[in-house]
Amino acid sequence: MEQALWKYLLSLFIFGSNGIIAAYIHVPSLHIVLLRALIGAISLAAVFLCMKNRVTVFHYPRDLFYLVLSGAAMAGNWVFLFEAYDLIGVSVGAVLNYCGPAIVVLLSPVVLHERLTKAKVGTLTAAMAGVVLIGGQAAVSGLNLPGLACGLAAALFFAGMVLLNKLIRHIHGLECVVVQLVTVCIVLIGYASIKQGLHISLSESDVVPVIWLGILNTGICYYLYFSSMRTLSVQTISICGYLEPLAAILLSGLLLHETMGALQWLGAFLIIGGAVWCEWRNRRQLSYSL
C-alpha cells in the first residue's frame, strides 16, 4: 500500500510538470500534444504487449464506444490546456483545468443520475467563485482573456472525459489508457492536418523535452498512475489527486518565475480546496452509512 501511494503521488507530481516541460518546446501547442500522444501511445502499447496482457476491448462494443469518446475528450482537454499554458501560464491554466470536477458535479445528476448533495453544491459554488476571482484579477492585470477561455474549455473536456469513463464497465487499467491514447492520436492527427498541417520542425533543443514529455510524463507516468490505483482507496485517489495542480503552481513559480496575484491565489484555494473538501465529506458520509 505504501509503495502504491508513493507511485501515485510521484505520477501526480510529474503530471504537474507537463506545462513546465512544454515551455521548453518551441513549436505550437497543438504539435506538442500531438507528439506527446504519439510517443506516449507507442511506449504504453509496448508496455502492454510486454506484460502479455489479453486484449478484451473488442468484446465490449458499448464500452469501446464510450472509451473512444473519452479519448476524443482527452484530446480536447490536452489541446485547450496546453494552449492555456502558452497564453496565460502554467499556474493559472492548471487551476482552471481543475474546474473539471465541479462541472462533473453539475452534470452528474443528468448523466449519471447521482443526487446533488450539499457538499457537491458547495464545491460547485466554490469553483464558480474561484473562476470569478481569477477572471477578475486577469481583467485588472491585463491577462489574456482567450487564454482563460481555453482553460475553462479544457475543464469542460476534462469533465466529459471523467463522465464518459464512469460509463465504462468492463475495460480498465492499462488497456483502457492505450485505447484512449490511440484515439487521441487519431483525433489530433486529423485536427492538426486541417488547422496547422502535420509538418513539425523541431530544433535540437526541442528533442529532449519532447522525448521527456512523451515517455516520462505520459508513458511511464500513466503506467505508475494506473498500476498504483489498484491497491489505493477511492478516497486517497480523489483527495491526493489535487497534488497535480498544486505541483504545477509550485513548479511554475520556481522554474518559470510565474507569479499569481492575491485574488488568483484565493481563487485557486476555492477551486482546489472546495473539491478536496467535497471528496472528504462524501467519503465520511459513506463510512457512516456503512
GROMACS .gro file of C-alpha atoms in nm:
model
  290
    1MET     CA    1   0.000   0.000   0.000
    2GLU     CA    2   0.279   0.244   0.093
    3GLN     CA    3   0.466   0.170  -0.231
    4ALA     CA    4   0.149   0.220  -0.435
    5LEU     CA    5   0.085   0.554  -0.262
    6TRP     CA    6   0.434   0.681  -0.342
    7LYS     CA    7   0.396   0.571  -0.706
    8TYR     CA    8   0.063   0.754  -0.727
    9LEU     CA    9   0.200   1.073  -0.567
   10LEU     CA   10   0.504   1.063  -0.797
   11SER     CA   11   0.283   1.030  -1.104
   12LEU     CA   12   0.073   1.330  -0.995
   13PHE     CA   13   0.381   1.541  -0.931
   14ILE     CA   14   0.519   1.451  -1.275
   15PHE     CA   15   0.182   1.532  -1.436
   16GLY     CA   16   0.205   1.872  -1.268
   17SER     CA   17   0.528   1.940  -1.460
   18ASN     CA   18   0.367   1.896  -1.804
   19GLY     CA   19   0.332   2.268  -1.862
   20ILE     CA   20   0.687   2.337  -1.745
   21ILE     CA   21   0.831   2.082  -1.990
   22ALA     CA   22   0.612   2.220  -2.269
   23ALA     CA   23   0.751   2.569  -2.205
   24TYR     CA   24   1.091   2.446  -2.328
   25ILE     CA   25   0.949   2.314  -2.659
   26HIS     CA   26   0.941   2.582  -2.927
   27VAL     CA   27   0.664   2.453  -3.152
   28PRO     CA   28   0.288   2.528  -3.150
   29SER     CA   29   0.094   2.377  -2.859
   30LEU     CA   30  -0.111   2.159  -3.097
   31HIS     CA   31   0.205   1.993  -3.225
   32ILE     CA   32   0.330   1.947  -2.868
   33VAL     CA   33   0.021   1.749  -2.766
   34LEU     CA   34   0.036   1.550  -3.090
   35LEU     CA   35   0.397   1.447  -3.024
   36ARG     CA   36   0.308   1.370  -2.663
   37ALA     CA   37   0.020   1.147  -2.769
   38LEU     CA   38   0.221   0.960  -3.033
   39ILE     CA   39   0.521   0.890  -2.810
   40GLY     CA   40   0.302   0.810  -2.510
   41ALA     CA   41   0.079   0.573  -2.706
   42ILE     CA   42   0.375   0.385  -2.854
   43SER     CA   43   0.553   0.350  -2.519
   44LEU     CA   44   0.239   0.238  -2.332
   45ALA     CA   45   0.141  -0.006  -2.607
   46ALA     CA   46   0.491  -0.157  -2.580
   47VAL     CA   47   0.448  -0.195  -2.203
   48PHE     CA   48   0.105  -0.351  -2.252
   49LEU     CA   49   0.240  -0.606  -2.501
   50CYS     CA   50   0.549  -0.685  -2.291
   51MET     CA   51   0.325  -0.762  -1.994
   52LYS     CA   52   0.138  -1.009  -2.220
   53ASN     CA   53  -0.200  -0.866  -2.126
   54ARG     CA   54  -0.505  -1.004  -2.303
   55VAL     CA   55  -0.688  -0.767  -2.541
   56THR     CA   56  -1.052  -0.752  -2.433
   57VAL     CA   57  -1.166  -0.421  -2.574
   58PHE     CA   58  -1.341  -0.572  -2.879
   59HIS     CA   59  -1.555  -0.796  -2.658
   60TYR     CA   60  -1.744  -0.496  -2.521
   61PRO     CA   61  -1.860  -0.272  -2.808
   62ARG     CA   62  -2.061  -0.042  -2.578
   63ASP     CA   63  -1.759   0.018  -2.357
   64LEU     CA   64  -1.540   0.067  -2.662
   65PHE     CA   65  -1.779   0.336  -2.788
   66TYR     CA   66  -1.760   0.529  -2.460
   67LEU     CA   67  -1.384   0.474  -2.446
   68VAL     CA   68  -1.333   0.627  -2.791
   69LEU     CA   69  -1.549   0.925  -2.694
   70SER     CA   70  -1.346   0.958  -2.375
   71GLY     CA   71  -1.025   0.957  -2.580
   72ALA     CA   72  -1.167   1.232  -2.801
   73ALA     CA   73  -1.249   1.434  -2.488
   74MET     CA   74  -0.894   1.377  -2.364
   75ALA     CA   75  -0.764   1.515  -2.693
   76GLY     CA   76  -0.978   1.826  -2.649
   77ASN     CA   77  -0.856   1.866  -2.292
   78TRP     CA   78  -0.491   1.845  -2.397
   79VAL     CA   79  -0.533   2.090  -2.687
   80PHE     CA   80  -0.702   2.359  -2.480
   81LEU     CA   81  -0.491   2.302  -2.168
   82PHE     CA   82  -0.157   2.338  -2.347
   83GLU     CA   83  -0.291   2.640  -2.534
   84ALA     CA   84  -0.387   2.789  -2.196
   85TYR     CA   85  -0.036   2.716  -2.067
   86ASP     CA   86   0.100   2.912  -2.361
   87LEU     CA   87  -0.139   3.208  -2.327
   88ILE     CA   88  -0.187   3.257  -1.952
   89GLY     CA   89   0.085   3.049  -1.788
   90VAL     CA   90   0.106   2.708  -1.629
   91SER     CA   91  -0.021   2.800  -1.283
   92VAL     CA   92  -0.349   2.967  -1.384
   93GLY     CA   93  -0.409   2.719  -1.666
   94ALA     CA   94  -0.367   2.421  -1.431
   95VAL     CA   95  -0.606   2.569  -1.173
   96LEU     CA   96  -0.874   2.645  -1.431
   97ASN     CA   97  -0.843   2.292  -1.568
   98TYR     CA   98  -0.939   2.161  -1.224
   99CYS     CA   99  -1.278   2.326  -1.251
  100GLY     CA  100  -1.349   1.996  -1.427
  101PRO     CA  101  -1.462   1.817  -1.107
  102ALA     CA  102  -1.711   2.098  -1.040
  103ILE     CA  103  -1.853   2.058  -1.391
  104VAL     CA  104  -1.882   1.684  -1.324
  105VAL     CA  105  -2.084   1.769  -1.012
  106LEU     CA  106  -2.314   1.990  -1.220
  107LEU     CA  107  -2.372   1.728  -1.491
  108SER     CA  108  -2.375   1.410  -1.280
  109PRO     CA  109  -2.749   1.425  -1.196
  110VAL     CA  110  -2.828   1.421  -1.570
  111VAL     CA  111  -2.557   1.185  -1.698
  112LEU     CA  112  -2.504   0.952  -1.401
  113HIS     CA  113  -2.835   1.004  -1.218
  114GLU     CA  114  -2.649   1.094  -0.899
  115ARG     CA  115  -2.810   1.305  -0.627
  116LEU     CA  116  -2.675   1.653  -0.563
  117THR     CA  117  -2.558   1.672  -0.201
  118LYS     CA  118  -2.484   1.985  -0.001
  119ALA     CA  119  -2.113   1.910  -0.028
  120LYS     CA  120  -2.135   1.890  -0.408
  121VAL     CA  121  -2.332   2.215  -0.431
  122GLY     CA  122  -2.070   2.376  -0.207
  123THR     CA  123  -1.794   2.252  -0.436
  124LEU     CA  124  -1.969   2.393  -0.742
  125THR     CA  125  -2.025   2.729  -0.572
  126ALA     CA  126  -1.662   2.747  -0.456
  127ALA     CA  127  -1.534   2.665  -0.805
  128MET     CA  128  -1.754   2.931  -0.967
  129ALA     CA  129  -1.635   3.187  -0.712
  130GLY     CA  130  -1.276   3.085  -0.779
  131VAL     CA  131  -1.318   3.133  -1.154
  132VAL     CA  132  -1.473   3.477  -1.098
  133LEU     CA  133  -1.180   3.580  -0.877
  134ILE     CA  134  -0.919   3.454  -1.125
  135GLY     CA  135  -1.104   3.616  -1.416
  136GLY     CA  136  -1.141   3.943  -1.226
  137GLN     CA  137  -0.772   3.951  -1.142
  138ALA     CA  138  -0.696   3.870  -1.506
  139ALA     CA  139  -0.910   4.157  -1.630
  140VAL     CA  140  -0.738   4.401  -1.394
  141SER     CA  141  -0.386   4.283  -1.476
  142GLY     CA  142  -0.447   4.254  -1.849
  143LEU     CA  143  -0.414   3.875  -1.860
  144ASN     CA  144  -0.507   3.708  -2.188
  145LEU     CA  145  -0.885   3.650  -2.185
  146PRO     CA  146  -0.876   3.394  -2.471
  147GLY     CA  147  -0.631   3.204  -2.251
  148LEU     CA  148  -0.889   3.198  -1.971
  149ALA     CA  149  -1.145   3.065  -2.219
  150CYS     CA  150  -0.902   2.790  -2.319
  151GLY     CA  151  -0.852   2.696  -1.953
  152LEU     CA  152  -1.228   2.667  -1.898
  153ALA     CA  153  -1.269   2.474  -2.225
  154ALA     CA  154  -1.001   2.231  -2.101
  155ALA     CA  155  -1.203   2.188  -1.781
  156LEU     CA  156  -1.516   2.114  -1.984
  157PHE     CA  157  -1.339   1.842  -2.183
  158PHE     CA  158  -1.185   1.713  -1.859
  159ALA     CA  159  -1.536   1.672  -1.717
  160GLY     CA  160  -1.653   1.498  -2.033
  161MET     CA  161  -1.364   1.254  -2.009
  162VAL     CA  162  -1.443   1.176  -1.644
  163LEU     CA  163  -1.815   1.127  -1.706
  164LEU     CA  164  -1.755   0.901  -2.005
  165ASN     CA  165  -1.503   0.695  -1.807
  166LYS     CA  166  -1.770   0.637  -1.542
  167LEU     CA  167  -1.990   0.476  -1.808
  168ILE     CA  168  -1.724   0.215  -1.893
  169ARG     CA  169  -1.796  -0.110  -1.706
  170HIS     CA  170  -1.560  -0.382  -1.825
  171ILE     CA  171  -1.243  -0.226  -1.971
  172HIS     CA  172  -0.997  -0.094  -1.714
  173GLY     CA  173  -0.633  -0.026  -1.639
  174LEU     CA  174  -0.357  -0.007  -1.894
  175GLU     CA  175  -0.569  -0.135  -2.183
  176CYS     CA  176  -0.812   0.149  -2.125
  177VAL     CA  177  -0.537   0.412  -2.141
  178VAL     CA  178  -0.378   0.262  -2.453
  179VAL     CA  179  -0.710   0.281  -2.639
  180GLN     CA  180  -0.763   0.637  -2.516
  181LEU     CA  181  -0.418   0.749  -2.630
  182VAL     CA  182  -0.457   0.584  -2.971
  183THR     CA  183  -0.788   0.772  -3.006
  184VAL     CA  184  -0.614   1.095  -2.902
  185CYS     CA  185  -0.354   1.036  -3.175
  186ILE     CA  186  -0.620   0.981  -3.443
  187VAL     CA  187  -0.819   1.289  -3.339
  188LEU     CA  188  -0.514   1.513  -3.317
  189ILE     CA  189  -0.370   1.394  -3.649
  190GLY     CA  190  -0.699   1.483  -3.819
  191TYR     CA  191  -0.731   1.816  -3.638
  192ALA     CA  192  -0.368   1.918  -3.692
  193SER     CA  193  -0.378   1.828  -4.060
  194ILE     CA  194  -0.671   2.068  -4.106
  195LYS     CA  195  -0.555   2.354  -3.883
  196GLN     CA  196  -0.175   2.368  -3.899
  197GLY     CA  197  -0.055   2.076  -4.108
  198LEU     CA  198   0.147   1.778  -3.993
  199HIS     CA  199   0.492   1.917  -4.068
  200ILE     CA  200   0.667   1.962  -3.733
  201SER     CA  201   1.004   2.135  -3.731
  202LEU     CA  202   1.199   2.054  -3.414
  203SER     CA  203   1.525   2.219  -3.320
  204GLU     CA  204   1.798   2.031  -3.134
  205SER     CA  205   1.692   2.194  -2.808
  206ASP     CA  206   1.335   2.062  -2.854
  207VAL     CA  207   1.425   1.694  -2.884
  208VAL     CA  208   1.500   1.618  -2.518
  209PRO     CA  209   1.188   1.788  -2.372
  210VAL     CA  210   0.967   1.624  -2.639
  211ILE     CA  211   1.100   1.277  -2.555
  212TRP     CA  212   1.079   1.359  -2.183
  213LEU     CA  213   0.715   1.470  -2.216
  214GLY     CA  214   0.617   1.169  -2.427
  215ILE     CA  215   0.799   0.886  -2.248
  216LEU     CA  216   0.828   1.001  -1.885
  217ASN     CA  217   0.534   1.241  -1.841
  218THR     CA  218   0.294   1.032  -2.047
  219GLY     CA  219   0.404   0.670  -2.097
  220ILE     CA  220   0.581   0.593  -1.769
  221CYS     CA  221   0.366   0.832  -1.569
  222TYR     CA  222   0.038   0.676  -1.685
  223TYR     CA  223   0.180   0.333  -1.602
  224LEU     CA  224   0.266   0.447  -1.247
  225TYR     CA  225  -0.074   0.615  -1.218
  226PHE     CA  226  -0.288   0.316  -1.312
  227SER     CA  227  -0.074   0.045  -1.156
  228SER     CA  228  -0.087   0.223  -0.819
  229MET     CA  229  -0.462   0.278  -0.830
  230ARG     CA  230  -0.530  -0.095  -0.798
  231THR     CA  231  -0.446  -0.101  -0.427
  232LEU     CA  232  -0.539   0.253  -0.314
  233SER     CA  233  -0.875   0.353  -0.173
  234VAL     CA  234  -1.105   0.578  -0.375
  235GLN     CA  235  -1.080   0.844  -0.103
  236THR     CA  236  -0.699   0.851  -0.125
  237ILE     CA  237  -0.709   0.869  -0.504
  238SER     CA  238  -0.963   1.153  -0.505
  239ILE     CA  239  -0.808   1.374  -0.238
  240CYS     CA  240  -0.443   1.321  -0.334
  241GLY     CA  241  -0.532   1.388  -0.700
  242TYR     CA  242  -0.522   1.760  -0.631
  243LEU     CA  243  -0.147   1.740  -0.584
  244GLU     CA  244  -0.122   1.783  -0.962
  245PRO     CA  245  -0.244   2.147  -0.986
  246LEU     CA  246  -0.057   2.233  -0.667
  247ALA     CA  247   0.263   2.091  -0.818
  248ALA     CA  248   0.200   2.291  -1.134
  249ILE     CA  249   0.166   2.613  -0.933
  250LEU     CA  250   0.482   2.548  -0.729
  251LEU     CA  251   0.697   2.434  -1.022
  252SER     CA  252   0.586   2.719  -1.248
  253GLY     CA  253   0.683   2.966  -0.975
  254LEU     CA  254   1.022   2.805  -0.913
  255LEU     CA  255   1.126   2.724  -1.270
  256LEU     CA  256   0.931   2.968  -1.489
  257HIS     CA  257   0.913   3.254  -1.234
  258GLU     CA  258   0.538   3.287  -1.281
  259THR     CA  259   0.352   3.486  -1.017
  260MET     CA  260  -0.010   3.485  -0.907
  261GLY     CA  261  -0.195   3.777  -0.751
  262ALA     CA  262  -0.373   3.756  -0.416
  263LEU     CA  263  -0.713   3.714  -0.581
  264GLN     CA  264  -0.579   3.436  -0.805
  265TRP     CA  265  -0.439   3.252  -0.501
  266LEU     CA  266  -0.777   3.287  -0.330
  267GLY     CA  267  -0.949   3.159  -0.645
  268ALA     CA  268  -0.711   2.862  -0.661
  269PHE     CA  269  -0.783   2.785  -0.295
  270LEU     CA  270  -1.159   2.790  -0.358
  271ILE     CA  271  -1.137   2.563  -0.665
  272ILE     CA  272  -0.894   2.307  -0.523
  273GLY     CA  273  -0.991   2.331  -0.156
  274GLY     CA  274  -1.362   2.307  -0.232
  275ALA     CA  275  -1.314   1.990  -0.438
  276VAL     CA  276  -1.094   1.827  -0.169
  277TRP     CA  277  -1.349   1.915   0.100
  278CYS     CA  278  -1.629   1.765  -0.110
  279GLU     CA  279  -1.441   1.438  -0.155
  280TRP     CA  280  -1.362   1.419   0.217
  281ARG     CA  281  -1.721   1.497   0.315
  282ASN     CA  282  -1.870   1.240   0.077
  283ARG     CA  283  -1.632   0.965   0.192
  284ARG     CA  284  -1.703   1.049   0.555
  285GLN     CA  285  -2.078   1.023   0.499
  286LEU     CA  286  -2.027   0.694   0.313
  287SER     CA  287  -1.825   0.549   0.601
  288TYR     CA  288  -2.101   0.649   0.846
  289SER     CA  289  -2.366   0.482   0.630
  290LEU     CA  290  -2.162   0.159   0.622
   0.00000   0.00000   0.00000
